[in-house]
Coordinates of C-alpha atoms and ligand atoms in Angstrom, one line a residue:
M26 CA 32.6 -120.2 -92.3
E27 CA 34.9 -117.3 -93.1
L28 CA 36.9 -118.0 -96.2
K29 CA 40.7 -117.7 -95.7
L30 CA 41.2 -114.9 -98.3
Q31 CA 37.9 -113.1 -97.8
N32 CA 38.0 -109.4 -98.8
Q33 CA 41.5 -109.8 -100.4
V34 CA 42.6 -109.0 -103.9
A35 CA 45.1 -111.2 -105.7
I36 CA 46.9 -110.6 -109.0
I37 CA 48.1 -113.8 -110.6
T38 CA 50.4 -113.3 -113.6
G39 CA 50.3 -115.8 -116.4
A40 CA 46.9 -117.1 -115.3
S41 CA 45.3 -117.9 -118.7
S42 CA 46.6 -121.5 -118.6
G43 CA 48.7 -124.0 -116.6
I44 CA 49.7 -123.4 -113.0
G45 CA 48.6 -119.8 -113.0
A46 CA 45.0 -120.8 -114.0
G47 CA 45.0 -123.4 -111.3
V48 CA 46.2 -120.9 -108.7
A49 CA 43.7 -118.3 -109.8
K50 CA 40.8 -120.8 -109.2
S51 CA 42.1 -121.9 -105.9
L52 CA 42.6 -118.3 -104.6
A53 CA 39.1 -117.4 -105.8
A54 CA 37.6 -120.4 -104.1
A55 CA 39.3 -119.2 -100.9
G56 CA 37.4 -115.8 -101.3
A57 CA 39.9 -113.6 -103.1
A58 CA 39.0 -111.4 -106.0
V59 CA 41.4 -112.5 -108.7
V60 CA 43.0 -110.5 -111.5
I61 CA 43.7 -113.1 -114.2
N62 CA 46.7 -111.8 -116.2
Y63 CA 47.4 -112.9 -119.7
P64 CA 50.4 -111.9 -121.9
V65 CA 49.1 -111.4 -125.5
P66 CA 45.7 -111.0 -127.2
A67 CA 45.8 -114.6 -128.3
A68 CA 45.6 -115.7 -124.7
K69 CA 42.5 -113.7 -123.9
D70 CA 40.1 -116.5 -124.5
G71 CA 42.0 -118.7 -122.1
A72 CA 41.9 -116.0 -119.4
E73 CA 38.1 -115.4 -120.0
A74 CA 37.5 -119.1 -119.6
V75 CA 39.3 -119.1 -116.3
L76 CA 37.2 -116.1 -115.2
A77 CA 34.0 -117.9 -116.3
E78 CA 34.9 -120.9 -114.1
V79 CA 35.7 -118.6 -111.2
V80 CA 32.4 -116.8 -111.6
A81 CA 30.4 -120.0 -112.0
S82 CA 31.8 -121.2 -108.7
G83 CA 30.6 -118.1 -107.0
G84 CA 33.9 -116.2 -107.1
K85 CA 34.8 -112.9 -108.7
G86 CA 37.6 -111.3 -110.7
M87 CA 38.7 -109.6 -113.9
V88 CA 41.1 -110.4 -116.8
A89 CA 44.1 -108.1 -117.5
Q90 CA 46.4 -108.2 -120.5
C91 CA 50.0 -107.3 -119.6
D92 CA 53.4 -108.4 -120.8
V93 CA 55.1 -108.7 -117.4
S94 CA 58.5 -107.8 -118.9
K95 CA 57.2 -104.3 -119.9
E96 CA 57.3 -101.7 -117.1
A97 CA 54.4 -99.6 -118.4
D98 CA 52.2 -102.7 -118.9
V99 CA 52.9 -103.8 -115.4
Q100 CA 52.2 -100.4 -113.9
K101 CA 48.9 -100.2 -115.8
M102 CA 47.8 -103.6 -114.6
F103 CA 48.4 -102.6 -111.0
S104 CA 46.7 -99.2 -111.3
D105 CA 43.7 -100.7 -113.1
T106 CA 43.4 -103.2 -110.2
V107 CA 43.6 -100.5 -107.6
K108 CA 41.0 -98.5 -109.4
L109 CA 38.6 -101.4 -109.5
Y110 CA 39.2 -103.1 -106.1
G111 CA 40.9 -100.4 -104.0
T112 CA 44.2 -102.2 -103.4
V113 CA 46.2 -105.4 -103.9
D114 CA 46.8 -107.9 -101.1
I115 CA 48.4 -110.8 -102.9
L116 CA 50.7 -111.0 -105.9
V117 CA 51.4 -114.4 -107.4
N118 CA 54.4 -113.9 -109.6
N119 CA 53.7 -116.8 -111.9
A120 CA 54.2 -115.9 -115.5
G121 CA 57.1 -117.9 -117.0
L122 CA 58.2 -119.7 -120.1
Q123 CA 60.9 -122.0 -121.5
K124 CA 62.9 -121.6 -124.7
D125 CA 65.1 -124.7 -124.5
A126 CA 68.3 -125.2 -126.5
P127 CA 71.6 -126.8 -126.2
L128 CA 73.9 -124.0 -124.9
E129 CA 76.1 -123.9 -127.9
E130 CA 73.0 -123.2 -130.1
M131 CA 71.2 -120.9 -127.7
T132 CA 70.6 -117.5 -129.2
L133 CA 70.9 -114.3 -127.3
D134 CA 67.2 -113.7 -128.1
E135 CA 66.3 -117.0 -126.5
W136 CA 68.4 -116.1 -123.4
N137 CA 67.0 -112.6 -123.1
F138 CA 63.4 -113.6 -123.7
V139 CA 63.4 -116.2 -120.9
L140 CA 65.3 -113.9 -118.4
S141 CA 63.1 -110.9 -119.3
V142 CA 59.8 -112.7 -118.6
N143 CA 60.8 -115.1 -115.8
L144 CA 63.1 -112.8 -113.8
T145 CA 62.7 -109.2 -114.9
G146 CA 58.9 -109.7 -115.0
Q147 CA 58.9 -110.9 -111.4
F148 CA 61.0 -107.9 -110.3
L149 CA 58.7 -105.4 -112.1
C150 CA 55.5 -107.0 -110.6
A151 CA 57.0 -107.4 -107.1
R152 CA 58.1 -103.7 -107.2
E153 CA 54.6 -102.5 -107.9
A154 CA 53.1 -104.8 -105.3
I155 CA 55.6 -103.6 -102.7
R156 CA 54.7 -100.0 -103.5
E157 CA 51.0 -100.7 -102.9
F158 CA 51.7 -102.7 -99.7
L159 CA 53.8 -99.8 -98.3
R160 CA 51.1 -97.3 -99.3
R161 CA 48.3 -99.2 -97.5
G162 CA 50.2 -100.8 -94.6
V163 CA 48.5 -103.4 -92.4
D164 CA 44.8 -103.5 -92.3
P165 CA 43.8 -106.1 -89.7
K166 CA 40.4 -106.6 -91.4
R167 CA 42.2 -107.9 -94.4
S168 CA 45.2 -109.8 -93.1
K169 CA 47.9 -109.8 -90.4
A170 CA 50.4 -108.9 -93.2
A171 CA 50.5 -105.7 -95.2
G172 CA 50.8 -107.9 -98.3
K173 CA 52.0 -111.2 -99.6
I174 CA 54.2 -112.0 -102.6
I175 CA 54.4 -115.6 -103.9
H176 CA 57.1 -116.2 -106.5
M177 CA 56.6 -119.2 -108.8
S178 CA 60.1 -120.7 -108.9
S179 CA 60.9 -124.3 -109.7
V180 CA 62.8 -127.3 -108.5
H181 CA 65.3 -125.9 -111.0
E182 CA 66.2 -123.1 -108.6
V183 CA 68.3 -126.0 -107.1
I184 CA 68.5 -128.8 -109.7
P185 CA 70.8 -127.9 -112.6
W186 CA 69.1 -128.5 -116.0
A187 CA 71.2 -129.3 -119.1
G188 CA 69.7 -127.9 -122.3
H189 CA 67.7 -125.3 -120.2
A190 CA 70.4 -123.0 -119.0
N191 CA 68.4 -119.8 -119.5
Y192 CA 65.4 -121.3 -117.6
A193 CA 67.5 -122.7 -114.7
A194 CA 69.4 -119.4 -114.4
S195 CA 66.1 -117.5 -114.3
K196 CA 64.9 -119.7 -111.4
G197 CA 68.1 -119.5 -109.5
G198 CA 67.8 -115.7 -109.9
I199 CA 64.2 -115.8 -108.5
M200 CA 65.5 -117.5 -105.4
M201 CA 67.8 -114.6 -104.5
L202 CA 65.3 -112.0 -105.7
M203 CA 62.7 -113.6 -103.4
K204 CA 65.0 -113.8 -100.3
S205 CA 66.3 -110.3 -100.8
I206 CA 62.9 -108.8 -101.0
A207 CA 61.7 -110.8 -98.0
Q208 CA 64.7 -109.6 -96.0
E209 CA 64.2 -106.0 -97.1
F210 CA 60.5 -105.7 -96.2
A211 CA 59.8 -108.2 -93.3
W212 CA 59.8 -105.3 -90.8
K213 CA 57.0 -103.7 -92.9
K214 CA 55.0 -106.9 -92.3
I215 CA 55.3 -108.0 -96.0
R216 CA 55.7 -111.7 -96.5
V217 CA 57.6 -113.0 -99.6
N218 CA 58.0 -116.7 -100.4
S219 CA 58.4 -119.0 -103.3
I220 CA 56.6 -122.1 -104.4
C221 CA 59.0 -124.5 -106.3
P222 CA 56.9 -126.9 -108.4
G223 CA 58.3 -130.1 -109.7
A224 CA 56.6 -131.6 -112.8
I225 CA 53.0 -130.3 -113.0
Q226 CA 50.9 -131.5 -115.9
T227 CA 50.5 -128.3 -118.0
P228 CA 51.3 -127.2 -121.6
I229 CA 54.9 -126.1 -120.6
N230 CA 56.1 -129.7 -120.2
R231 CA 53.6 -131.5 -122.5
N232 CA 56.4 -133.6 -124.1
A233 CA 57.3 -135.0 -120.7
W234 CA 53.8 -136.6 -120.1
D235 CA 51.9 -136.9 -123.4
T236 CA 53.0 -140.4 -124.3
P237 CA 53.1 -143.4 -121.9
A238 CA 56.8 -143.8 -122.5
A239 CA 57.5 -140.1 -121.7
L240 CA 55.4 -140.4 -118.5
K241 CA 57.1 -143.6 -117.4
S242 CA 60.5 -141.9 -117.8
L243 CA 59.3 -138.8 -116.0
L244 CA 58.0 -140.9 -113.0
T245 CA 61.5 -142.2 -112.4
L246 CA 62.2 -138.7 -111.2
I247 CA 59.2 -138.5 -108.9
P248 CA 59.4 -140.7 -105.8
Y249 CA 55.7 -140.1 -105.1
Q250 CA 54.9 -141.7 -108.4
R251 CA 52.4 -139.3 -109.9
I252 CA 52.7 -136.1 -112.0
G253 CA 51.5 -132.9 -110.2
E254 CA 48.2 -131.1 -110.9
P255 CA 47.8 -127.3 -110.9
E256 CA 45.6 -127.7 -107.9
D257 CA 48.6 -129.1 -105.9
I258 CA 50.2 -125.7 -106.4
G259 CA 46.9 -123.8 -105.9
N260 CA 46.6 -125.4 -102.4
A261 CA 50.1 -124.3 -101.5
A262 CA 49.4 -120.8 -102.8
V263 CA 46.2 -120.4 -100.7
W264 CA 48.2 -121.4 -97.6
L265 CA 51.1 -119.0 -98.4
A266 CA 48.7 -116.2 -99.1
S267 CA 46.6 -116.7 -95.9
D268 CA 47.4 -115.9 -92.3
D269 CA 47.8 -119.6 -91.7
S270 CA 51.4 -119.1 -92.8
D271 CA 51.9 -115.8 -91.0
Y272 CA 55.3 -116.8 -89.6
V273 CA 56.6 -118.1 -93.0
N274 CA 58.8 -115.6 -94.7
G275 CA 61.7 -116.0 -97.2
A276 CA 61.0 -119.7 -97.7
S277 CA 61.2 -121.8 -100.8
I278 CA 58.4 -124.4 -100.5
F279 CA 59.0 -127.4 -102.8
V280 CA 55.8 -129.0 -104.1
D281 CA 57.3 -131.7 -106.2
G282 CA 56.3 -135.2 -105.0
G283 CA 59.9 -135.6 -103.8
M284 CA 61.7 -134.8 -107.0
L285 CA 64.4 -133.1 -104.9
L286 CA 65.2 -136.3 -103.0
Y287 CA 67.8 -137.5 -105.5
P288 CA 65.6 -140.5 -106.4
G289 CA 68.5 -142.1 -108.3
F290 CA 70.0 -142.9 -104.9
T291 CA 67.0 -144.9 -103.6
T292 CA 68.6 -148.2 -104.6
N293 CA 72.1 -147.1 -105.4
G294 CA 75.1 -145.1 -104.2
Ligands
BGC7 C1 59.6 -127.0 -115.8 C2 58.9 -128.2 -116.3 C3 59.6 -129.5 -115.7 C4 59.7 -129.4 -114.2 C5 60.5 -130.5 -113.6 C6 59.5 -127.0 -114.3 O1 60.1 -125.9 -113.7 O2 58.9 -125.8 -116.3 O3 59.1 -128.3 -117.7 O4 58.8 -130.6 -116.0 O5 60.3 -128.1 -113.8 O6 61.7 -130.7 -114.2

């Protein structure tokens, strides 16, 4: 059986752990060659471990260090990828972080750090991807589209989040970045969408699930009554990257167990 992403090349930013690692494995299982990006030397082992899993399952890929907030780093990651694999078909703009603080205590550094990785990083990577998609154009042997960008947003592109103003602002920004790029390049057959995860069990939100009391409290926010797994996001990414979603463009796809359903209103209001 032909795999959905056969002959395609995907860059996944922030893929040495968490959601990015899960997405890299899912895309590789669907046949894509995966570029597993990691931000700093300390994360190299994590990226190599993801690559080892990919290879053990019959997939292929490479690791690439790059701080997505640095223009030169991003350009080098894309040119290295094109050198090795010839082009890029799929960008999963996933790298993101939290630096939580009550607003009155939030430093400018905490604000800038989150915005530069979560939002500016997604701009820089999307711009390089768009340049490569425009250069290559549609190749029907690869995909019906000239390229696909998947932004990793969050339920917090919609749900305000006290104590996380920098993070929520970055995700709200991603929503309009995604829609604007989608509108600008749809006629070039480039598809741009977001996945908006709810609570997925990864290091970023460890304190929300690592004790029974924390998990119980978290589940009051999730109608489907389970925490998400990276694979839940990986499955959505494979679909958004494949021609199965060829008519989907400019959409925010919420993969959140119903977190956005205002669960507090189930028995109230
Ligand atoms: C955050 C997690 C949080 C989830 C649901 C995500 O975007 O990174 O820390 O658990 O949203 O609130």
